[in-house]
Coordinates of C-alpha atoms in Angstrom, one line a residue:
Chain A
X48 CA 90.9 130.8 126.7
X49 CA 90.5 130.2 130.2
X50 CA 92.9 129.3 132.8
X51 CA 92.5 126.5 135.2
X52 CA 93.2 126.0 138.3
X53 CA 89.8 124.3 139.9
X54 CA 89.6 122.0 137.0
X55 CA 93.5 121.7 135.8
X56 CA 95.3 118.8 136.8
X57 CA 92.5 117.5 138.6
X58 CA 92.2 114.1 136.5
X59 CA 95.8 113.4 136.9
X60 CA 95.2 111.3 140.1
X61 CA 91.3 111.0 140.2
X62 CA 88.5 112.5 138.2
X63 CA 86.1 114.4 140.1
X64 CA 83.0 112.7 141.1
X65 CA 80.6 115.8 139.4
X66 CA 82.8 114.3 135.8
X67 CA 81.0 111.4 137.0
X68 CA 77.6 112.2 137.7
X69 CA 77.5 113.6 133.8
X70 CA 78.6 110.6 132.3
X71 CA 77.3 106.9 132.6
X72 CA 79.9 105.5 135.0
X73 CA 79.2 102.0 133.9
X74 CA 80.6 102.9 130.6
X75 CA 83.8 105.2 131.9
X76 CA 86.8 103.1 133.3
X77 CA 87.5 103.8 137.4
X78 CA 90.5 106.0 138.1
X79 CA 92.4 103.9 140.6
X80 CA 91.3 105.8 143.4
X81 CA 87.6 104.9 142.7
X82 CA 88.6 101.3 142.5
X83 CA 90.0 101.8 145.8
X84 CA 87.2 103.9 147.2
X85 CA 84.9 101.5 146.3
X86 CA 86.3 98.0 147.5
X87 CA 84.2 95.8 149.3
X88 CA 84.9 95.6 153.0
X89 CA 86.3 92.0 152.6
X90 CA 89.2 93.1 150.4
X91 CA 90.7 95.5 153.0
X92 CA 92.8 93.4 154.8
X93 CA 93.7 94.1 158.5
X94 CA 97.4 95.3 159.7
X95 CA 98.2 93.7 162.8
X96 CA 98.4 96.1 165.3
X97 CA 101.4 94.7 167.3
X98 CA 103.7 95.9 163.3
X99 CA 102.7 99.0 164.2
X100 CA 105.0 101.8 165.2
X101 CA 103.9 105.6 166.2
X102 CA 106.7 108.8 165.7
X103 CA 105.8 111.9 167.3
X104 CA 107.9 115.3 166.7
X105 CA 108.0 118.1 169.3
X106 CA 106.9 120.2 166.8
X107 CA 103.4 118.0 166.6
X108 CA 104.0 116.1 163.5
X109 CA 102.8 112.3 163.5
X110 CA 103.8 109.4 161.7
X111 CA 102.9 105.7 161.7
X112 CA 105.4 102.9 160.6
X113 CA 104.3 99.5 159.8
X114 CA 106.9 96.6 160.8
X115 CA 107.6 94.3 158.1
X116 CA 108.7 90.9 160.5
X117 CA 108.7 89.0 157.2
X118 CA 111.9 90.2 155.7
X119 CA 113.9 91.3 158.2
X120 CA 113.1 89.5 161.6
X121 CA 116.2 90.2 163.8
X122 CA 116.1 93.7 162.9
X123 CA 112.5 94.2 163.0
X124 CA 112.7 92.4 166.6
X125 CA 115.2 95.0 167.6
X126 CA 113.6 97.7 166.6
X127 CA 110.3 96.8 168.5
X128 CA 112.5 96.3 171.7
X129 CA 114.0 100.0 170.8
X130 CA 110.4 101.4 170.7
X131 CA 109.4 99.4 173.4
X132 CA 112.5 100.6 175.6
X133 CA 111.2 104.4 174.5
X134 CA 114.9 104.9 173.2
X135 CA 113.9 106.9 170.8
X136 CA 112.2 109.2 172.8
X137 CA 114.1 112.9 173.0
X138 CA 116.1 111.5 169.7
X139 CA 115.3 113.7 166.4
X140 CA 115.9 113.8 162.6
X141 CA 119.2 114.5 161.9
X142 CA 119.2 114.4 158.2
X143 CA 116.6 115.6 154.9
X144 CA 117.8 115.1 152.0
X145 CA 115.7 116.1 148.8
X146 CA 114.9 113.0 146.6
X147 CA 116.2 110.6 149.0
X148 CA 115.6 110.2 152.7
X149 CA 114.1 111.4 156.1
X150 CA 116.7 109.8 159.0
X151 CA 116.4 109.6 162.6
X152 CA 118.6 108.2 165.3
X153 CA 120.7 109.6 168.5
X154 CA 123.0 112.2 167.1
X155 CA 124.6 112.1 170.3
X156 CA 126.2 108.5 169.3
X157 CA 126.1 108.2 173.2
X158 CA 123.2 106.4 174.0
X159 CA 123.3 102.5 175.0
X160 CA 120.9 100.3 173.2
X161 CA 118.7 98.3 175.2
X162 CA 119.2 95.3 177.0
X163 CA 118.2 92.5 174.1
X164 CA 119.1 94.0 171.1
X165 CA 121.3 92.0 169.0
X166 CA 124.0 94.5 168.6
X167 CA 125.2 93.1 164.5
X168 CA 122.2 91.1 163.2
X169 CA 122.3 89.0 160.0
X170 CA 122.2 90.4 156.7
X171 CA 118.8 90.2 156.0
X172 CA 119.0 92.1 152.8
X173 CA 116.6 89.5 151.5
X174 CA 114.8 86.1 151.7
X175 CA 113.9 83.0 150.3
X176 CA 110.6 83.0 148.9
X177 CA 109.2 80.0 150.8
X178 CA 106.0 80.7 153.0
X179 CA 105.8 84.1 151.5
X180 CA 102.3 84.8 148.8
X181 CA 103.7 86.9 146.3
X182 CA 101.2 88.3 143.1
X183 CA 103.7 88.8 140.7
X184 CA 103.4 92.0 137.6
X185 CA 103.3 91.3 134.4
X186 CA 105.7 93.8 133.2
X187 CA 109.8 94.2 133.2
X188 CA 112.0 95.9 135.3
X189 CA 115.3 97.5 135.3
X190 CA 116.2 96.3 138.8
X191 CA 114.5 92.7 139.2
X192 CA 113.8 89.8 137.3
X193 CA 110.3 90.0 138.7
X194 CA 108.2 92.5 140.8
X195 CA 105.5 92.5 143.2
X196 CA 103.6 91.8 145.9
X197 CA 103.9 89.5 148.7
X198 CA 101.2 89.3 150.9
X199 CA 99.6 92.6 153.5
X200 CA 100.8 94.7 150.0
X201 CA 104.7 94.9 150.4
X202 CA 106.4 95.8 147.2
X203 CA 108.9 93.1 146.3
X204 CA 112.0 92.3 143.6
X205 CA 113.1 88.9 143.0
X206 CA 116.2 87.2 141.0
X207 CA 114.0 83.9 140.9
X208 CA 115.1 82.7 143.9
X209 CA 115.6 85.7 146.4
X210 CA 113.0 88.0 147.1
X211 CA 113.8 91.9 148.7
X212 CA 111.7 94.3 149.7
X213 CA 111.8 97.4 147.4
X214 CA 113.3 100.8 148.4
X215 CA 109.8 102.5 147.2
X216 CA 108.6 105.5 148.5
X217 CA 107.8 105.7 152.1
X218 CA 109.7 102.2 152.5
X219 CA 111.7 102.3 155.8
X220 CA 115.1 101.0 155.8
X221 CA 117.9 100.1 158.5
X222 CA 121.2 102.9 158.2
X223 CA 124.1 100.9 158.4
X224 CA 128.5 101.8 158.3
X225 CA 130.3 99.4 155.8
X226 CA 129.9 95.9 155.5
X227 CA 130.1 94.0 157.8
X228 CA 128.0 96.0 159.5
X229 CA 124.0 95.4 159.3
X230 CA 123.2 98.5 161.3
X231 CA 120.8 97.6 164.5
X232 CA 118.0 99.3 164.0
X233 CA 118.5 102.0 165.9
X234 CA 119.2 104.4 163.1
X235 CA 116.3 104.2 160.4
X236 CA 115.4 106.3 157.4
X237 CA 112.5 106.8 154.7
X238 CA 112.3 107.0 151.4
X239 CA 111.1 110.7 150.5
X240 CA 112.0 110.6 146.8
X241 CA 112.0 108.5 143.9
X242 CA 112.7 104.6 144.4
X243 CA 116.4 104.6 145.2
X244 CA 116.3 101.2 144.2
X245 CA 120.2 100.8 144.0
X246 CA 119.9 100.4 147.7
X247 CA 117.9 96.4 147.2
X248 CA 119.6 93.9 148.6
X249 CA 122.3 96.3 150.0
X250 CA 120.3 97.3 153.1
X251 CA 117.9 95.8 155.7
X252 CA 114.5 97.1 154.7
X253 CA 112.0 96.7 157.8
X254 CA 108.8 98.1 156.9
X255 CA 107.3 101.3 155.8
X256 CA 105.3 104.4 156.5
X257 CA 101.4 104.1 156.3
X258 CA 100.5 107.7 157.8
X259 CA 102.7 110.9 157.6
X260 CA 104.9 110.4 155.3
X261 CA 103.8 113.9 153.8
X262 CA 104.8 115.1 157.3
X263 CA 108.2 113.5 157.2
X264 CA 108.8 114.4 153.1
X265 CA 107.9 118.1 153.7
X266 CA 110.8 118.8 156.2
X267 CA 113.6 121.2 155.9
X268 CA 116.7 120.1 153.5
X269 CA 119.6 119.6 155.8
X270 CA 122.4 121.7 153.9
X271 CA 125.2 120.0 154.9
X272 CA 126.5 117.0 153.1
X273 CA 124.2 114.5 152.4
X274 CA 121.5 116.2 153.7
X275 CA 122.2 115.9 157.2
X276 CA 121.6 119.4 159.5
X277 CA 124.3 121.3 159.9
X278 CA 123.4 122.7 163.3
X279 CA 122.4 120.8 166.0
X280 CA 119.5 123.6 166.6
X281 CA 118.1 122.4 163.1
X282 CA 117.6 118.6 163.9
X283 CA 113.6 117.9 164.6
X284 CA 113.2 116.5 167.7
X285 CA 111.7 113.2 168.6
X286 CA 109.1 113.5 171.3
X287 CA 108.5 109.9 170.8
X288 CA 108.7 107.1 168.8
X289 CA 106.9 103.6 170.5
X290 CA 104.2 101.2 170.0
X291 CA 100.9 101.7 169.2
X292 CA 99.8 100.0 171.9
X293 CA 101.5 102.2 174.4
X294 CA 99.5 105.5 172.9
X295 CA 96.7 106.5 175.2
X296 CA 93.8 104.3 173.6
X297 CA 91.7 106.9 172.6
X298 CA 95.0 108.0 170.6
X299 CA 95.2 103.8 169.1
X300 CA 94.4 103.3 165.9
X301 CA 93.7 100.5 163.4
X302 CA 94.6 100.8 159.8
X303 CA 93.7 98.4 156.6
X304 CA 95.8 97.5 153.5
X305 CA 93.9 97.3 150.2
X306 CA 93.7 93.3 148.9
X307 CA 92.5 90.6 146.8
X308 CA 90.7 91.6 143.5
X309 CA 90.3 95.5 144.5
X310 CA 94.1 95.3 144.6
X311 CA 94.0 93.7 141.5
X312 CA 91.9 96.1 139.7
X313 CA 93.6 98.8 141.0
X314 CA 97.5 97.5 139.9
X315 CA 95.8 96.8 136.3
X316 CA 94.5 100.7 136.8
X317 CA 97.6 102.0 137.7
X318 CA 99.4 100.5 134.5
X319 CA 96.3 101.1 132.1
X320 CA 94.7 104.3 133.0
X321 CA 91.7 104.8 131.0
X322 CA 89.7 107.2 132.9
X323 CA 88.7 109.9 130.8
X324 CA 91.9 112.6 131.3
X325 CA 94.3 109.8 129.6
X326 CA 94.7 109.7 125.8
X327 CA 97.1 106.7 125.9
X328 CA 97.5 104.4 128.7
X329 CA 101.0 103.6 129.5
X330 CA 100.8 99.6 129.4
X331 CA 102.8 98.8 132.6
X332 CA 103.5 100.2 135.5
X333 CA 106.8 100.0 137.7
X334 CA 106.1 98.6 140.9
X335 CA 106.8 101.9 143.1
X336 CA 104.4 103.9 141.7
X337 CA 101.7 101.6 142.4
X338 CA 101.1 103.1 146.1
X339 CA 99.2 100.2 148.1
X340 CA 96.1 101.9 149.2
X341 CA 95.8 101.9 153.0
X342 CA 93.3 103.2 155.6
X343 CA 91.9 104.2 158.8
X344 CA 89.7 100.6 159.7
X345 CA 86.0 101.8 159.6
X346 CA 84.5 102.0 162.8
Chain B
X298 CA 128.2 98.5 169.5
X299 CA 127.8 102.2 168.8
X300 CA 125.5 103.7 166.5
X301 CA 126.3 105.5 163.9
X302 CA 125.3 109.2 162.9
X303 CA 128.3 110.5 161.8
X304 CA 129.0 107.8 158.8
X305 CA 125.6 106.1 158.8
X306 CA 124.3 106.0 155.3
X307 CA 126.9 108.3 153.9
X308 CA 127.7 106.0 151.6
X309 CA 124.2 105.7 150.2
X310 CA 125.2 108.5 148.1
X311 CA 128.7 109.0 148.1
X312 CA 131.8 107.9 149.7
X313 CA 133.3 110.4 152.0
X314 CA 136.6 111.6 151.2
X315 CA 138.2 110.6 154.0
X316 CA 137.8 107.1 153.1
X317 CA 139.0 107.1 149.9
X318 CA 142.3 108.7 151.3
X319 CA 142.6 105.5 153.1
X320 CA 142.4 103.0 150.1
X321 CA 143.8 102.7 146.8
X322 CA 141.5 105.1 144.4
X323 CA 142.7 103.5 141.6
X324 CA 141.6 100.0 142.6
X325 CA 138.2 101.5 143.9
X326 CA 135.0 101.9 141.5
X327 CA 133.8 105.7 141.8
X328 CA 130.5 106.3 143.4
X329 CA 128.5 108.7 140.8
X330 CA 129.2 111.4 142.1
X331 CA 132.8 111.2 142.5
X332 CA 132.7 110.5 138.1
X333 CA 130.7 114.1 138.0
X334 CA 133.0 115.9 140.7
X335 CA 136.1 114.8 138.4
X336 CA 134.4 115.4 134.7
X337 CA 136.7 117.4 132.4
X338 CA 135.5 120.9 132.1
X339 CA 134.9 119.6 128.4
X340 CA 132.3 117.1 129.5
X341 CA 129.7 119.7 131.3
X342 CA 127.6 121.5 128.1
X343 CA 126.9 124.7 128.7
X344 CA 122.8 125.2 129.0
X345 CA 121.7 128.1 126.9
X346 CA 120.8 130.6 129.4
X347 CA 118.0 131.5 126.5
X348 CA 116.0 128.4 127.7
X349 CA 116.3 129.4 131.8
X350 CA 113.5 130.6 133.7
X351 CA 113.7 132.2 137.4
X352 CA 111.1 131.7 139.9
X353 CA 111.0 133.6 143.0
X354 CA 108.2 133.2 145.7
X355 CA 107.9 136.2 148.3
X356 CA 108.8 134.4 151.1
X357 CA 112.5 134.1 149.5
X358 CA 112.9 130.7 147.7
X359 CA 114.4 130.2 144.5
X360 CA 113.6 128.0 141.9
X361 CA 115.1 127.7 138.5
X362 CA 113.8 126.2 135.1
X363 CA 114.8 124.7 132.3
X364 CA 112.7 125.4 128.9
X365 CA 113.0 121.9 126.7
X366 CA 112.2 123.7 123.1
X367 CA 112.7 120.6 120.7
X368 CA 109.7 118.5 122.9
X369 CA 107.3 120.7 122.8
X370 CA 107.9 124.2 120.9
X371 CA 104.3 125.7 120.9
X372 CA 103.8 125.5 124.6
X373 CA 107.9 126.6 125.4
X374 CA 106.9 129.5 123.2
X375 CA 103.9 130.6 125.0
X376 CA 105.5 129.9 128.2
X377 CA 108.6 132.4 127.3
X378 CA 105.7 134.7 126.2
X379 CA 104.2 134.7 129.8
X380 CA 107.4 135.0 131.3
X381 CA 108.6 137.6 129.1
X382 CA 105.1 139.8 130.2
X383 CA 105.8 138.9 133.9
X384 CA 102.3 137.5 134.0
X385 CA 103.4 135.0 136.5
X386 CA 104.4 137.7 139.1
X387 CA 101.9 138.2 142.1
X388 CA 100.5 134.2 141.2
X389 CA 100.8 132.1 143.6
X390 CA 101.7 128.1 144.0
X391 CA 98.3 126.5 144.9
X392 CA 99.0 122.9 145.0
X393 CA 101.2 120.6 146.5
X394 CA 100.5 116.7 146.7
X395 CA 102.8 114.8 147.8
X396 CA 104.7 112.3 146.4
X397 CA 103.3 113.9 143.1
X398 CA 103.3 117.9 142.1
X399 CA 104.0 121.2 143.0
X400 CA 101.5 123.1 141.0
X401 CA 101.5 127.0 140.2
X402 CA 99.3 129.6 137.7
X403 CA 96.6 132.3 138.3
X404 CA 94.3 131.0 141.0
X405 CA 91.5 133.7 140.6
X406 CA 91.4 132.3 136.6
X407 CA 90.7 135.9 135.8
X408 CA 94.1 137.1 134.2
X409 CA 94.2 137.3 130.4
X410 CA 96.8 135.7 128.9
X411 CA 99.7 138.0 126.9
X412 CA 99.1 138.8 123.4
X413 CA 100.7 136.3 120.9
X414 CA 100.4 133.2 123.8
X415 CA 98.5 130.1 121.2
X416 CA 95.3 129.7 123.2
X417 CA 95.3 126.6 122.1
X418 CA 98.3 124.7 121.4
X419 CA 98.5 121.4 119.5
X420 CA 99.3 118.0 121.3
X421 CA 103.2 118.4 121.6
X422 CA 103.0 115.1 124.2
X423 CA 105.1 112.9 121.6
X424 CA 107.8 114.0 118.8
X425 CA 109.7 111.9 116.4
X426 CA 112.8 110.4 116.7
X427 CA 114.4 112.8 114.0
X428 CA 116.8 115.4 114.4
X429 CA 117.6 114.3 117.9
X430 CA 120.3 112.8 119.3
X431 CA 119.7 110.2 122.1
X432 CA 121.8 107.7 123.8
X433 CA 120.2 104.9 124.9
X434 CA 120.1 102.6 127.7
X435 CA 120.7 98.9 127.5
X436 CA 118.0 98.1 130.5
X437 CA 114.2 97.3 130.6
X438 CA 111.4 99.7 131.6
X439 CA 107.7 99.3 132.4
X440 CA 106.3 102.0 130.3
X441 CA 108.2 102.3 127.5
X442 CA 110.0 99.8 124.8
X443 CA 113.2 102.1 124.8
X444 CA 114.8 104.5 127.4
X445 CA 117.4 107.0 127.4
X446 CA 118.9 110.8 127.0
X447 CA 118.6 112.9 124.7
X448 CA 121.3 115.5 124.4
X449 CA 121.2 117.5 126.8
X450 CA 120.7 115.1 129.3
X451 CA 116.7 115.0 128.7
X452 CA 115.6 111.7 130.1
X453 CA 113.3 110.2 127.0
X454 CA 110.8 107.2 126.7
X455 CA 110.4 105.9 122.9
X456 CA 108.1 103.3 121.3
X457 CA 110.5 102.9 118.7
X458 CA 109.0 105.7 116.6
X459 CA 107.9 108.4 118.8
X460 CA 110.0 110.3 121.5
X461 CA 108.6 111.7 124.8
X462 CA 110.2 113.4 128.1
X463 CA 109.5 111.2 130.7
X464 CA 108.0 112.3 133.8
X465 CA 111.0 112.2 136.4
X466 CA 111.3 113.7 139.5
X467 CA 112.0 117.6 138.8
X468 CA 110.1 117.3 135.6
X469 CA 107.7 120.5 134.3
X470 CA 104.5 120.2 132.5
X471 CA 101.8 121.7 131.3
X472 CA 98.2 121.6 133.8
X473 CA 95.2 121.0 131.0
X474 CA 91.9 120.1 131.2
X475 CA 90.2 117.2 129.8
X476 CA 91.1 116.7 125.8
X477 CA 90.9 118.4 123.1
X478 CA 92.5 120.6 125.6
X479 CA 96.4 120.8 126.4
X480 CA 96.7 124.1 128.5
X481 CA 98.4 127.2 127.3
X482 CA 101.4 126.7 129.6
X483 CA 100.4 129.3 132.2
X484 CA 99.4 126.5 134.7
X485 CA 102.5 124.6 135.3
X486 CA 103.6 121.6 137.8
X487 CA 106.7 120.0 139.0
X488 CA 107.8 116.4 139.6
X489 CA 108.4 116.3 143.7
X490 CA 107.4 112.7 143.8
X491 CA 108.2 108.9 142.3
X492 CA 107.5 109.8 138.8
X493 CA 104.3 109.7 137.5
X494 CA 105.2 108.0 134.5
X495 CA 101.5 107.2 133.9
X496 CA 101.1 111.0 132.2
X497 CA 103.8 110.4 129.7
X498 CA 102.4 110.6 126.3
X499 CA 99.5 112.5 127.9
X500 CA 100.5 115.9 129.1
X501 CA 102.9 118.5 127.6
X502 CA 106.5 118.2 129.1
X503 CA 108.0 121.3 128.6
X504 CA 111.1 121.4 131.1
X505 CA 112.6 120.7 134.3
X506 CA 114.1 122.7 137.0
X507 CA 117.7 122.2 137.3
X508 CA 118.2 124.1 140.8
X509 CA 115.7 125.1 143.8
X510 CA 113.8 122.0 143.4
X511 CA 114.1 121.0 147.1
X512 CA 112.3 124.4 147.6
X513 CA 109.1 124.1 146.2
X514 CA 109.3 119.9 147.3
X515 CA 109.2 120.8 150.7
X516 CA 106.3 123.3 150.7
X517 CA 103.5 122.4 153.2
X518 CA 101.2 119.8 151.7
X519 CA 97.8 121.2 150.7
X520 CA 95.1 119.5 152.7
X521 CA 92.3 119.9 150.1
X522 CA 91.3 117.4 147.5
X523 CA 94.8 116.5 145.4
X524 CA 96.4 118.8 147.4
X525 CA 95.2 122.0 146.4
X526 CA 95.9 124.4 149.3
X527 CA 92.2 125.0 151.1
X528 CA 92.5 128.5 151.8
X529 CA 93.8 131.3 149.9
X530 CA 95.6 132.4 152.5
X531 CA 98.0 129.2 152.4
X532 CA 99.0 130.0 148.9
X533 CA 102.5 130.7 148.4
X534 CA 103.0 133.9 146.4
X535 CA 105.3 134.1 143.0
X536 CA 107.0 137.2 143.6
X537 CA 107.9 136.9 140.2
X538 CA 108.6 133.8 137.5
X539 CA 111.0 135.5 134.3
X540 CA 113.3 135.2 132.0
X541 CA 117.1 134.6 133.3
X542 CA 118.2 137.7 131.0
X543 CA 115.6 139.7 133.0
X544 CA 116.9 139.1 136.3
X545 CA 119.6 141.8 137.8
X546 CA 123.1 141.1 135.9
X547 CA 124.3 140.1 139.6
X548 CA 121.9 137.7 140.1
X549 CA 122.2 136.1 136.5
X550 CA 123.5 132.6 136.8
X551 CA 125.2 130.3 133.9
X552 CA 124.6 126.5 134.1
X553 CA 126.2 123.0 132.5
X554 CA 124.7 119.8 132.5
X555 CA 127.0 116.7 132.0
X556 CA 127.1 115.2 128.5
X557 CA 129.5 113.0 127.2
X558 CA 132.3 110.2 128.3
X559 CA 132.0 111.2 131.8
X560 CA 127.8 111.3 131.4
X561 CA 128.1 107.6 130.3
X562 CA 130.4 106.8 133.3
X563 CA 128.0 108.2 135.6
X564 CA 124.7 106.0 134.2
X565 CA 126.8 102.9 134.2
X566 CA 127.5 103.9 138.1
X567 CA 123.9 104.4 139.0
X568 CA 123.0 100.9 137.4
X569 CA 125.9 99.3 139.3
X570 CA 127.3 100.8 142.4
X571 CA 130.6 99.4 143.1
X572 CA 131.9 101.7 146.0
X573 CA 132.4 100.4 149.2
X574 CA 129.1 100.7 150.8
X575 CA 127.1 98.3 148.1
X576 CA 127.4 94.5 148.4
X577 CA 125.2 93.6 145.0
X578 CA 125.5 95.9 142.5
X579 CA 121.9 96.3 140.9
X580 CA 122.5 95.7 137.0
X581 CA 120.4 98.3 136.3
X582 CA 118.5 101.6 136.3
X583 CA 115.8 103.3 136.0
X584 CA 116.1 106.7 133.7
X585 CA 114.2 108.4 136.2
X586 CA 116.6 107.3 139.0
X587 CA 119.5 108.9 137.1
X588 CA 119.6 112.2 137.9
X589 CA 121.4 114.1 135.4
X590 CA 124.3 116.0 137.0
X591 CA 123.7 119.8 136.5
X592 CA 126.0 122.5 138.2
X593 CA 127.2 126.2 138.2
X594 CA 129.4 127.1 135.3
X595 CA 132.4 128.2 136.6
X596 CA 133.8 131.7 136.1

């Protein structure tokens, strides 16, 4: 028998075109990620620009957050006059922890925010579901009465009447002290593990990372509790964290979120793969493990 | 308003100490953890150290397994065989995606497997119900019409007839190739991701690794298609993968997982946090977003 390793695995996320090219593709079912690669142009929807958030480490590592003003807007508002301020800026990570989160802020607990931020917003754990599009899945879930997605490809839960923002992975989320407290803004985390979905409706979500979350996710554990570094020497400094529009413009970029019937096809993939490595397609899918397709906007 | 590094999100996972000392414990619901730290000794099972597998990559990390025999016996047995002949040493990890596997085996395909290893073992991705013990949980899923543990603390899927291991973060299985194949065992992955729960039912699962797994989950990302590494050179060597009773007697370790009353306690926590830090308890969980408390016997 031969081993594999150029072949093995290879069909768990997408089958490899050459499979293709032997086979007559009208008769195989798409992998998700050829339903994706092959979407029209008019099903890639456009992220504004002005959601979007750039993180740059001293060390060179880049990430891009997208601002979700629909769920959270004091926060969100906050955290673009943080960015905008540059308060970030010589901050770092302060805390890794495996299956869980990637957290930044001012470990100094010194700095002042800027002039403008509301220093205890609202609880905006969640909304009402007015004004909001939401395509709604099919199948049950251990956290929500309902799952989806509300319009630009957000992940959402909802009782039936409130609808939250789900702690999938990559989702960005507001680190707060006890209730009362909301947290600002100033002190933000990603998800880096499975959905720790306990956390809905118990913590301003704002948004999520489109680019470099494999940047963030790949970090050193912090060994002390929680994750956080236990020397000061280990945190990963933050050579910036700010608009997109303040990046030098060849440096911009414009990024797309997958949409209409592609999106469709490619949730109803995700649930019912039937590309050629699966014997038995699983039936339903939970909604963090249907990763919204995103990209770079063709020039 | 000062920002908060010091408590911020501490609670996510656990209450400090320090604030428990302030309050009433008996009046205040345990955060999971706490319900592990406080088990009786007769509520961690020992792990037979029969089924425990020690990797350990050149560069110094540590990673151990845990074989799951009654899911899928052919492949454990090859995979002790391959152990047992060291075959694994001098291999290398060659793939990590994120938010998916770590991925390891014989990159240059050219080692012959050990004597005795099933070249081609049957499809062990299902067993029945029979002979097993498993507690189940009271809460929907997407992919499966039942969920639970199995003892042992092996998260399971069922369809009401047949069993499977469901693919959770930390999770081993077997790499194959398209069917009729199922792999011999000597390509393996981990879970480092939200779990793929889309392969259950479709790919051996033959373990998971109790300890290290924030090692291999924060390897760099391999930049080639599904993350294999693109050069040889970024391959991270397996100084050698082997039997727990083949390591040094200094460097042999015991393990227990939690089982039991306390086991039960701890699942109803994760599906409704009621320490301080939550404000909605979810009603819920996901089996894959219980992570089964494993630790150190101790002497």
């Amino acid at each position: 028998m031969k081993t594999m390793v150029a072949l093995p695995l290879v069909a768990l996320i997408a089958i490899p075109v050459a499979l293709y090219a032997l086979s007559d593709s009208k008769t195989e079912a798409k992998a998700p990620s050829e339903i994706a690669a092959e979407a029209p142009a008019g099903d890639w929807e456009d992220i504004p620009a002005s959601d979007l958030l750039v993180m740059e480490t001293a060390e060179g590592g880049q990430a891009i957050i997208q601002l979700a003003p629909e769920f959270a807007p004091v926060h969100v508002d906050n955290i673009r006059k943080i960015a905008a301020a540059r308060w970030w800026d010589g901050t770092s990570i302060n805390r890794v922890q495996d299956n869980y989160v990637v957290q930044w802020g001012d470990a100094t607990e010194k700095k002042t925010l800027p002039i403008g931020v509301v220093a205890e917003p609202p609880e905006e754990y969640t909304r009402g579901t007015k004004g909001l599009e939401i395509e709604w899945l099919g199948w049950p879930d251990p956290y929500a009465k309902k799952t989806g997605f509300a319009k630009g490809g957000w992940p959402v839960g909802s009782d039936g009447k409130a609808v939250w923002l789900t702690h999938c992975y990559g989702m960005v989320g507001v680190g707060r002290n006890l209730a009362p407290d909301t947290g600002s803004g100033a002190e933000l985390y990603a998800v880096i593990g499975h959905a720790p979905r306990h956390l809905d409706r118990n913590i301003a979500t704002v948004g999520r990372v489109i680019a470099g979350i494999e940047f963030l996710a790949s970090r050193p554990r912090g060994t002390a509790a929680l994750g956080f570094y236990d020397k000061p020497g280990e945190r990963i400094a933050i050579g910036s964290l700010k608009p997109m529009s303040a990046m030098e413009p060849g440096a911009q970029s414009a990024w797309q979120v997958l949409s209409g019937k592609s999106f469709a096809a490619y949730r109803e993939a995700r649930a019912n793969r039937r590309d050629p490595f699966f014997n038995v397609p699983a039936g339903g899918a939970d909604v963090c493990n249907i990763p919204v397709p995103v990209r770079r906007k063709p020039v």
